[in-house]
Coordinates of C-alpha atoms (C1' of nucleotides) in Angstrom, one line a residue:
Chain A
M1 CA 15.4 27.6 -25.5
S2 CA 15.1 26.9 -21.9
I3 CA 15.0 29.9 -19.5
D4 CA 17.7 30.3 -17.0
P5 CA 16.7 32.6 -14.1
L6 CA 18.8 35.5 -13.2
P7 CA 20.1 35.2 -9.7
R8 CA 18.0 37.7 -7.8
V9 CA 19.2 38.3 -4.4
S10 CA 16.6 38.5 -1.7
A11 CA 17.7 39.5 1.8
V12 CA 17.3 35.9 2.8
D13 CA 19.5 34.6 0.0
A14 CA 22.2 37.2 0.7
L15 CA 22.1 36.1 4.4
V16 CA 22.4 32.5 3.5
T17 CA 25.3 33.2 1.2
V18 CA 27.2 35.3 3.8
L19 CA 26.6 32.9 6.6
R20 CA 27.5 29.9 4.6
E21 CA 30.8 31.6 3.6
R22 CA 31.6 32.5 7.2
I23 CA 30.9 28.9 8.3
L24 CA 32.9 27.3 5.6
D25 CA 35.8 29.7 6.2
G26 CA 35.9 28.7 9.8
D27 CA 35.0 32.2 10.9
L28 CA 32.0 30.6 12.6
P29 CA 33.5 27.5 14.1
A30 CA 31.5 24.2 14.4
G31 CA 29.4 24.2 17.5
E32 CA 29.2 28.0 17.7
R33 CA 25.9 29.4 18.9
L34 CA 24.1 31.6 16.5
V35 CA 22.1 34.1 18.5
E36 CA 19.4 35.8 16.6
R37 CA 19.8 39.2 18.2
E38 CA 23.5 39.4 17.5
L39 CA 23.1 38.4 13.8
T40 CA 20.1 40.7 13.1
E41 CA 22.1 43.6 14.5
R42 CA 25.2 42.8 12.6
Y43 CA 23.5 42.4 9.2
D44 CA 20.6 44.8 9.9
V45 CA 17.8 42.5 9.0
A46 CA 14.6 41.6 10.7
R47 CA 14.4 38.5 12.9
H48 CA 12.1 36.7 10.5
T49 CA 14.5 37.1 7.7
L50 CA 17.4 35.8 9.7
R51 CA 15.3 32.9 10.9
A52 CA 14.4 32.0 7.4
A53 CA 18.1 32.0 6.5
L54 CA 18.9 29.7 9.5
R55 CA 16.3 27.3 8.4
A56 CA 17.7 27.2 4.9
L57 CA 21.2 26.5 6.3
Q58 CA 19.7 23.8 8.4
A59 CA 18.3 22.1 5.3
D60 CA 21.8 22.2 3.9
G61 CA 23.2 20.5 7.0
L62 CA 25.4 23.5 8.0
V63 CA 23.3 24.5 11.0
R64 CA 21.4 22.6 13.6
I65 CA 18.3 24.1 15.2
E66 CA 17.0 22.8 18.5
P67 CA 13.5 23.9 19.4
N68 CA 13.5 26.8 21.8
R69 CA 17.3 26.5 22.2
G70 CA 18.5 28.2 19.2
A71 CA 20.8 27.4 16.3
R72 CA 24.4 26.2 16.3
V73 CA 26.9 25.6 13.5
A74 CA 26.7 21.9 12.8
A75 CA 29.5 19.7 14.3
L76 CA 30.0 16.3 12.9
D77 CA 31.4 13.5 15.1
G78 CA 33.2 10.5 13.8
E79 CA 30.1 8.4 13.5
E80 CA 28.2 11.0 11.6
L81 CA 31.1 11.6 9.3
R82 CA 31.1 7.9 8.5
E83 CA 27.4 8.0 7.7
L84 CA 28.0 11.0 5.5
F85 CA 30.7 9.2 3.6
A86 CA 28.3 6.3 3.0
L87 CA 26.0 8.7 1.3
R88 CA 28.9 10.3 -0.6
L89 CA 30.0 6.9 -1.9
A90 CA 26.5 6.2 -3.1
L91 CA 26.3 9.4 -5.1
E92 CA 29.9 9.4 -6.4
R93 CA 30.0 5.8 -7.4
E94 CA 26.8 6.1 -9.5
A95 CA 28.0 9.4 -10.9
A96 CA 31.2 7.8 -12.0
F97 CA 29.3 4.9 -13.6
L98 CA 27.1 7.4 -15.5
A99 CA 30.1 9.4 -16.5
L100 CA 31.8 6.4 -17.9
E101 CA 28.7 5.4 -19.7
R102 CA 28.3 8.8 -21.3
H103 CA 31.9 9.0 -22.5
D104 CA 32.5 5.5 -23.9
G105 CA 34.2 4.0 -20.9
R106 CA 36.5 6.9 -20.2
L107 CA 36.2 10.0 -18.0
P108 CA 36.0 13.3 -19.9
A109 CA 38.9 15.8 -20.1
S110 CA 37.4 18.0 -17.4
V111 CA 38.1 15.3 -14.8
H112 CA 41.6 14.6 -16.0
D113 CA 42.3 18.3 -16.1
A114 CA 41.1 18.8 -12.6
A115 CA 43.2 15.9 -11.3
A116 CA 46.3 17.4 -13.1
E117 CA 45.6 20.8 -11.6
L118 CA 45.4 19.3 -8.2
A119 CA 48.7 17.5 -8.6
R120 CA 50.3 20.7 -9.9
L121 CA 49.0 22.8 -7.0
A122 CA 49.7 20.3 -4.3
A123 CA 53.3 19.8 -5.5
R124 CA 54.1 23.5 -5.1
R125 CA 55.2 24.2 -1.6
R126 CA 53.8 27.7 -1.6
T127 CA 50.2 26.7 -2.3
G128 CA 48.0 27.2 0.8
W129 CA 45.9 24.3 2.1
A130 CA 42.7 26.1 1.3
D131 CA 43.6 26.1 -2.4
V132 CA 44.7 22.5 -2.3
A133 CA 41.4 21.5 -0.7
A134 CA 39.5 23.5 -3.3
A135 CA 41.4 21.7 -6.1
H136 CA 40.7 18.4 -4.5
N137 CA 37.0 19.2 -4.3
A138 CA 37.1 20.2 -7.9
V139 CA 38.3 16.7 -8.9
H140 CA 35.4 14.9 -7.3
G141 CA 33.1 17.7 -8.4
A142 CA 34.1 17.4 -12.0
M143 CA 33.4 13.7 -11.9
V144 CA 29.9 14.2 -10.5
A145 CA 29.3 16.9 -13.0
A146 CA 30.4 14.6 -15.8
A147 CA 27.6 12.2 -15.0
G148 CA 25.0 14.7 -16.4
A149 CA 22.6 13.8 -13.6
P150 CA 21.5 17.1 -12.1
R151 CA 19.8 15.6 -9.1
I152 CA 22.8 13.6 -8.1
A153 CA 24.9 16.7 -8.5
R154 CA 22.6 18.7 -6.3
A155 CA 22.6 16.2 -3.6
Y156 CA 26.4 15.9 -3.8
E157 CA 26.7 19.7 -3.6
A158 CA 24.8 19.9 -0.4
L159 CA 26.8 17.0 1.0
D160 CA 30.0 18.7 0.0
G161 CA 29.2 21.7 2.0
E162 CA 28.7 19.6 5.1
L163 CA 31.9 17.8 4.4
A164 CA 33.9 21.0 4.0
L165 CA 32.6 21.9 7.4
F166 CA 34.5 19.0 8.8
T167 CA 37.7 19.1 6.7
M168 CA 38.1 22.8 7.5
Q169 CA 38.4 21.9 11.1
L170 CA 41.3 19.6 10.8
R171 CA 43.8 20.2 8.1
P172 CA 45.4 16.9 7.2
V173 CA 48.6 18.3 5.8
W174 CA 50.2 15.0 6.1
T175 CA 48.3 13.6 3.1
R176 CA 49.3 16.6 1.0
D177 CA 52.1 14.9 -0.8
R178 CA 50.0 12.0 -1.8
L179 CA 46.9 13.9 -2.8
G180 CA 48.0 14.7 -6.4
P181 CA 49.4 11.3 -7.4
D182 CA 46.6 9.5 -5.6
H183 CA 43.9 11.2 -7.6
I184 CA 45.6 10.9 -10.9
A185 CA 45.8 7.2 -10.1
L186 CA 42.2 7.2 -9.0
V187 CA 40.9 8.6 -12.3
A188 CA 42.9 6.1 -14.2
A189 CA 41.7 3.3 -12.0
I190 CA 38.1 4.2 -12.5
E191 CA 38.6 4.1 -16.2
Q192 CA 40.3 0.7 -16.0
D193 CA 38.5 -1.1 -13.2
G194 CA 35.2 0.7 -13.0
P195 CA 33.5 2.9 -10.4
D196 CA 33.8 0.5 -7.6
V197 CA 37.4 1.5 -6.9
L198 CA 35.9 4.6 -5.4
R199 CA 34.9 2.5 -2.4
D200 CA 38.5 2.0 -1.4
H201 CA 39.4 5.5 -2.2
L202 CA 36.7 7.0 0.0
D203 CA 37.4 4.4 2.8
E204 CA 41.0 5.5 2.9
A205 CA 40.0 9.2 3.0
L206 CA 37.6 8.5 5.8
T207 CA 40.2 6.7 7.8
A208 CA 42.7 9.5 7.2
L209 CA 40.2 12.0 8.4
T210 CA 39.0 10.1 11.5
T211 CA 42.4 9.0 12.7
G212 CA 43.9 12.4 12.1
A213 CA 41.3 13.9 14.4
Chain B
M1 CA 22.6 6.8 27.3
S2 CA 21.8 8.8 24.2
I3 CA 18.9 11.2 24.4
D4 CA 15.9 10.8 22.2
P5 CA 14.0 14.0 21.7
L6 CA 10.3 14.2 22.2
P7 CA 8.5 15.1 19.0
R8 CA 7.5 18.7 19.9
V9 CA 5.2 20.3 17.4
S10 CA 5.8 23.9 16.6
A11 CA 3.3 25.7 14.5
V12 CA 5.6 25.5 11.5
D13 CA 6.1 21.8 12.0
A14 CA 2.4 21.2 12.2
L15 CA 1.9 23.3 9.0
V16 CA 4.5 21.3 7.2
T17 CA 2.9 18.1 8.2
V18 CA -0.5 19.1 7.2
L19 CA 0.5 20.6 3.9
R20 CA 2.7 17.6 3.0
E21 CA -0.2 15.3 3.6
R22 CA -2.5 17.4 1.5
I23 CA 0.0 17.4 -1.3
L24 CA 0.7 13.7 -1.2
D25 CA -3.0 12.9 -1.0
G26 CA -3.5 14.8 -4.2
D27 CA -5.8 17.3 -2.4
L28 CA -3.4 20.0 -3.5
P29 CA -2.6 18.9 -7.1
A30 CA 0.7 19.4 -8.7
G31 CA 1.1 22.9 -10.1
E32 CA -1.5 24.3 -7.7
R33 CA -0.8 27.9 -6.6
L34 CA -0.3 28.3 -2.8
V35 CA -1.5 31.8 -2.0
E36 CA -0.3 33.0 1.4
R37 CA -3.5 34.8 2.4
E38 CA -5.7 31.8 1.7
L39 CA -3.5 29.4 3.7
T40 CA -3.0 31.8 6.7
E41 CA -6.7 32.3 7.0
R42 CA -7.5 28.6 6.7
Y43 CA -5.0 27.5 9.3
D44 CA -5.1 30.7 11.4
V45 CA -1.3 31.2 11.4
A46 CA 0.8 34.3 10.8
R47 CA 2.3 34.9 7.4
H48 CA 5.8 34.4 8.6
T49 CA 4.9 31.0 10.0
L50 CA 3.3 29.9 6.8
R51 CA 6.3 31.2 4.8
A52 CA 8.7 29.2 6.9
A53 CA 6.6 26.1 6.3
L54 CA 6.6 26.7 2.5
R55 CA 10.4 27.1 2.6
A56 CA 10.7 23.8 4.4
L57 CA 8.5 22.1 1.8
Q58 CA 10.6 23.6 -0.9
A59 CA 13.7 22.1 0.7
D60 CA 11.9 18.7 0.5
G61 CA 11.1 19.2 -3.2
L62 CA 7.4 19.3 -2.7
V63 CA 6.9 23.0 -3.4
R64 CA 8.6 25.4 -5.7
I65 CA 8.9 29.1 -4.9
E66 CA 9.5 31.7 -7.5
P67 CA 10.7 35.0 -6.3
N68 CA 7.8 37.5 -6.0
R69 CA 5.5 35.1 -7.8
G70 CA 4.6 32.8 -5.0
A71 CA 4.7 29.1 -4.3
R72 CA 3.3 26.2 -6.2
V73 CA 3.0 22.5 -5.6
A74 CA 5.9 21.0 -7.5
A75 CA 5.2 19.4 -10.8
L76 CA 7.7 17.0 -12.3
D77 CA 8.0 16.6 -16.1
G78 CA 9.4 13.5 -17.7
E79 CA 12.9 14.8 -17.8
E80 CA 12.9 15.7 -14.1
L81 CA 11.4 12.4 -13.3
R82 CA 14.3 10.7 -15.1
E83 CA 16.9 12.7 -13.2
L84 CA 15.1 11.9 -10.0
F85 CA 15.3 8.2 -10.8
A86 CA 19.0 8.5 -11.4
L87 CA 19.4 9.8 -7.9
R88 CA 17.1 7.1 -6.6
L89 CA 19.2 4.4 -8.3
A90 CA 22.4 5.8 -6.8
L91 CA 20.9 5.7 -3.3
E92 CA 19.1 2.4 -3.6
R93 CA 21.9 0.5 -5.3
E94 CA 24.3 1.4 -2.6
A95 CA 21.8 0.7 0.1
A96 CA 21.3 -2.8 -1.3
F97 CA 25.0 -3.3 -1.4
L98 CA 25.4 -2.3 2.2
A99 CA 22.4 -4.4 3.3
L100 CA 23.9 -7.5 1.6
E101 CA 27.2 -6.8 3.3
R102 CA 25.6 -6.5 6.7
H103 CA 23.6 -9.6 6.4
D104 CA 26.0 -12.1 4.9
G105 CA 25.0 -11.7 1.3
R106 CA 21.3 -12.0 2.0
L107 CA 18.6 -9.4 2.5
P108 CA 17.0 -9.4 6.0
A109 CA 13.6 -10.8 6.8
S110 CA 12.1 -7.3 6.9
V111 CA 12.7 -7.0 3.1
H112 CA 11.3 -10.4 2.3
D113 CA 8.3 -9.8 4.5
A114 CA 7.6 -6.5 2.9
A115 CA 7.7 -8.1 -0.6
A116 CA 5.4 -10.9 0.5
E117 CA 3.0 -8.4 2.0
L118 CA 3.0 -6.4 -1.3
A119 CA 2.3 -9.6 -3.2
R120 CA -0.6 -10.5 -0.9
L121 CA -2.2 -7.1 -1.1
A122 CA -1.8 -6.6 -4.8
A123 CA -3.3 -10.0 -5.5
R124 CA -6.5 -9.1 -3.6
R125 CA -8.9 -7.4 -6.0
R126 CA -10.4 -5.3 -3.2
T127 CA -7.2 -3.6 -2.1
G128 CA -7.2 0.1 -3.1
W129 CA -4.4 1.5 -5.2
A130 CA -3.2 3.7 -2.4
D131 CA -2.6 0.7 -0.2
V132 CA -0.8 -1.2 -2.9
A133 CA 1.4 1.9 -3.5
A134 CA 2.2 2.1 0.2
A135 CA 3.1 -1.5 0.3
H136 CA 5.3 -1.0 -2.7
N137 CA 7.1 1.9 -1.1
A138 CA 7.5 -0.3 2.0
V139 CA 9.5 -2.8 0.0
H140 CA 12.0 -0.3 -1.3
G141 CA 12.0 1.5 2.1
A142 CA 12.8 -1.7 3.9
M143 CA 15.8 -2.3 1.8
V144 CA 17.1 1.2 2.3
A145 CA 16.6 0.8 6.0
A146 CA 18.4 -2.5 6.0
A147 CA 21.5 -0.8 4.9
G148 CA 21.9 0.9 8.3
A149 CA 23.1 4.1 6.7
P150 CA 21.0 6.9 8.2
R151 CA 22.1 9.6 5.7
I152 CA 21.3 7.5 2.7
A153 CA 17.9 6.7 4.3
R154 CA 17.3 10.4 4.9
A155 CA 18.1 11.3 1.4
Y156 CA 15.9 8.5 0.1
E157 CA 13.0 9.6 2.3
A158 CA 13.0 13.1 0.8
L159 CA 13.3 11.7 -2.7
D160 CA 10.4 9.3 -1.9
G161 CA 8.1 12.2 -1.1
E162 CA 8.9 13.9 -4.4
L163 CA 8.3 10.6 -6.2
A164 CA 5.0 10.1 -4.5
L165 CA 4.0 13.5 -5.8
F166 CA 4.3 12.0 -9.3
T167 CA 3.0 8.5 -8.8
M168 CA -0.1 9.9 -7.1
Q169 CA -1.0 11.8 -10.3
L170 CA -1.1 8.8 -12.6
R171 CA -2.2 5.5 -11.2
P172 CA -0.6 2.8 -13.3
V173 CA -3.1 0.1 -12.5
W174 CA -2.0 -1.9 -15.4
T175 CA 1.2 -3.0 -13.7
R176 CA -0.7 -4.0 -10.6
D177 CA -0.8 -7.7 -11.4
R178 CA 2.9 -7.8 -12.0
L179 CA 3.9 -5.7 -8.9
G180 CA 3.9 -8.5 -6.4
P181 CA 5.7 -11.2 -8.4
D182 CA 8.2 -8.7 -9.8
H183 CA 9.3 -7.5 -6.4
I184 CA 9.6 -11.0 -4.9
A185 CA 11.8 -11.8 -7.9
L186 CA 13.7 -8.5 -7.4
V187 CA 14.6 -9.4 -3.9
A188 CA 15.8 -12.8 -4.9
A189 CA 17.7 -11.4 -7.8
I190 CA 19.5 -8.9 -5.6
E191 CA 20.6 -11.7 -3.3
Q192 CA 21.7 -13.8 -6.2
D193 CA 23.2 -11.4 -8.7
G194 CA 24.0 -8.3 -6.5
P195 CA 22.6 -4.8 -6.3
D196 CA 23.1 -4.0 -9.9
V197 CA 19.9 -5.7 -10.9
L198 CA 18.2 -2.7 -9.4
R199 CA 19.3 -0.8 -12.5
D200 CA 17.0 -2.7 -14.8
H201 CA 14.2 -2.8 -12.2
L202 CA 14.2 1.0 -11.9
D203 CA 14.6 1.5 -15.6
E204 CA 11.6 -0.5 -16.2
A205 CA 9.6 1.3 -13.6
L206 CA 10.6 4.6 -15.1
T207 CA 9.6 3.5 -18.5
A208 CA 6.3 2.4 -17.2
L209 CA 5.7 5.7 -15.5
T210 CA 6.7 7.9 -18.4
T211 CA 4.9 6.0 -21.1
G212 CA 1.8 5.6 -19.0
A213 CA 1.6 9.4 -18.7
Chain C
dG1 C1' -4.0 44.0 -33.3
dG2 C1' -0.3 45.7 -30.4
dC3 C1' 1.5 48.8 -26.9
dC4 C1' 1.2 51.5 -22.6
dA5 C1' -0.4 53.0 -18.2
dC6 C1' -2.6 52.2 -14.2
dA7 C1' -5.0 49.9 -10.3
dG8 C1' -5.3 45.8 -7.6
dA9 C1' -3.4 41.8 -5.7
dT10 C1' 0.5 39.3 -3.9
dT11 C1' 5.0 38.8 -2.1
dG12 C1' 9.2 40.4 0.6
dT13 C1' 10.8 42.7 4.5
dG14 C1' 10.8 45.5 8.7
dG15 C1' 9.2 46.4 13.4
dA16 C1' 6.9 45.9 17.8
dA17 C1' 4.8 43.1 21.0
dC18 C1' 3.9 39.0 23.8
dA19 C1' 3.7 34.1 25.3
dA20 C1' 6.5 30.0 25.9
dT21 C1' 10.6 28.1 27.0
dT22 C1' 15.3 27.7 28.6
dC23 C1' 19.1 29.0 31.5
dC24 C1' 21.2 30.3 35.6
dA25 C1' 21.8 31.7 40.2
dC26 C1' 20.3 31.1 44.8
dA27 C1' 17.7 29.7 48.6
dC28 C1' 15.8 25.7 50.9
dC29 C1' 15.5 21.1 53.0
dG30 C1' 16.3 16.4 54.0
Chain D
dC1 C1' 26.3 18.0 51.1
dG2 C1' 23.3 16.6 47.2
dG3 C1' 19.0 17.2 45.5
dT4 C1' 14.9 20.2 44.9
dG5 C1' 12.1 24.4 44.2
dT6 C1' 11.9 29.3 42.9
dG7 C1' 12.4 33.5 40.5
dG8 C1' 14.0 36.4 37.0
dA9 C1' 16.7 37.4 32.8
dA10 C1' 17.6 35.9 28.2
dT11 C1' 16.2 33.7 24.1
dT12 C1' 13.1 31.7 21.0
dG13 C1' 8.4 31.0 18.6
dT14 C1' 4.6 33.4 17.0
dT15 C1' 1.3 37.0 16.0
dC16 C1' -0.2 41.4 14.1
dC17 C1' 0.6 45.5 11.4
dA18 C1' 2.8 48.4 7.9
dC19 C1' 4.9 49.4 3.6
dA20 C1' 7.8 48.9 -0.4
dA21 C1' 8.7 46.0 -4.5
dT22 C1' 6.9 43.2 -7.8
dC23 C1' 3.6 40.9 -10.6
dT24 C1' -1.0 40.6 -13.1
dG25 C1' -4.6 41.8 -15.6
dT26 C1' -7.7 45.3 -17.6
dG27 C1' -8.8 48.9 -20.4
dG28 C1' -7.7 52.7 -23.3
dC29 C1' -5.1 54.5 -27.1
dC30 C1' -2.8 54.5 -31.4

DNA sequence: GGCCACAGATTGTGGAACAATTCCACACCG
DNA sequence: CGGTGTGGAATTGTTCCACAATCTGTGGCC
């Protein structure tokens, strides 16, 4: 049996978790300066510990550090977003390919279920945008997971965090009605026409994001 | 005009560079323990500085840190290598697709040149394996660069470091004679049949690596 | 042989200090 | 008036030291 390590929380890990949450919640908005003294006082940690956490977040793409000028919450402009989507397509397309290969040309139930859940949530007026966004991420996440390719999944996860940073800023409520049907159709289309249909899907999403901004 | 930042070397950056080189040179073999005291004494830096460097290398996949048990040079087993190759294919296939799209269905001269250079070097008996390996990396690197997708390139670069960690261990001299012709053929095949031919190419390379070990 | 306790080594974190750099306001000068 | 120094406060980058927590290995004991 293979070992699976208990999640032991070092101070640095805890800091990374807390800061990541605050960033993705929008509590720390994109572009916000992260001053060491303020954060060390707030969380009662040593400067080194905080700095280690900031470096970790930088590796995740959530924070940018300029030498001698401090750290800021990352802010993506349109161009960077497009580049990020190119990477996303690379990962997701191959993940879809592998998922199809592993499941005899179909996508597993987990993906279909996630799409159905998204449709259900998005259709209900009372659901908050955050929940819809989470369900949407779950669809794409399920497909990446279905590939059974841990490294692709890991890369996708990091990218997803960065992406959330952006989608949190603007809340494209206008696509909400289409989100459910579109993704059920997407899953079906992938099974029928292959992973390349993701190209159009992501292109469309990118357009929606950039013009909405 | 956009700014381009001078490469300023902090102590941490310098450490990362030096350690990365030593790891990729095989001077620090895979699995080697990296004891903080030894390294701080050798390079005359503070422990925090060294620890920051180790964390950075961990983010690159070159070092693994186990809580309370220290850092080691990463060691990939066969399974991890396969997972890494799945990621590599995802990045490289899409990069090839984009490169073709940007250059009217062909690959740019930089890629052809790199392949030719590889063939030239590999054919000469006197060329060392390290140079052949570098030329080989240059071929794939040129194709990824030709895509004009910075984020894919960045992800590929990190992956490439990890991969070098492995290919440095075993030196598959037996494929050397085929390396040049194979890659010239690969470039032509990509132009003729599309980026999917990379799948077989990388599969073959993976098989060669794992059986050779 | 297997289990336990203990000492030594190593890592994780905190704290203080100082140099280097940036930032900002203000005076100066053509 | 715009551009150029100048000085000081704020912030970051790094060092050194201290100590708790954890791991590792050794030897004794049953």
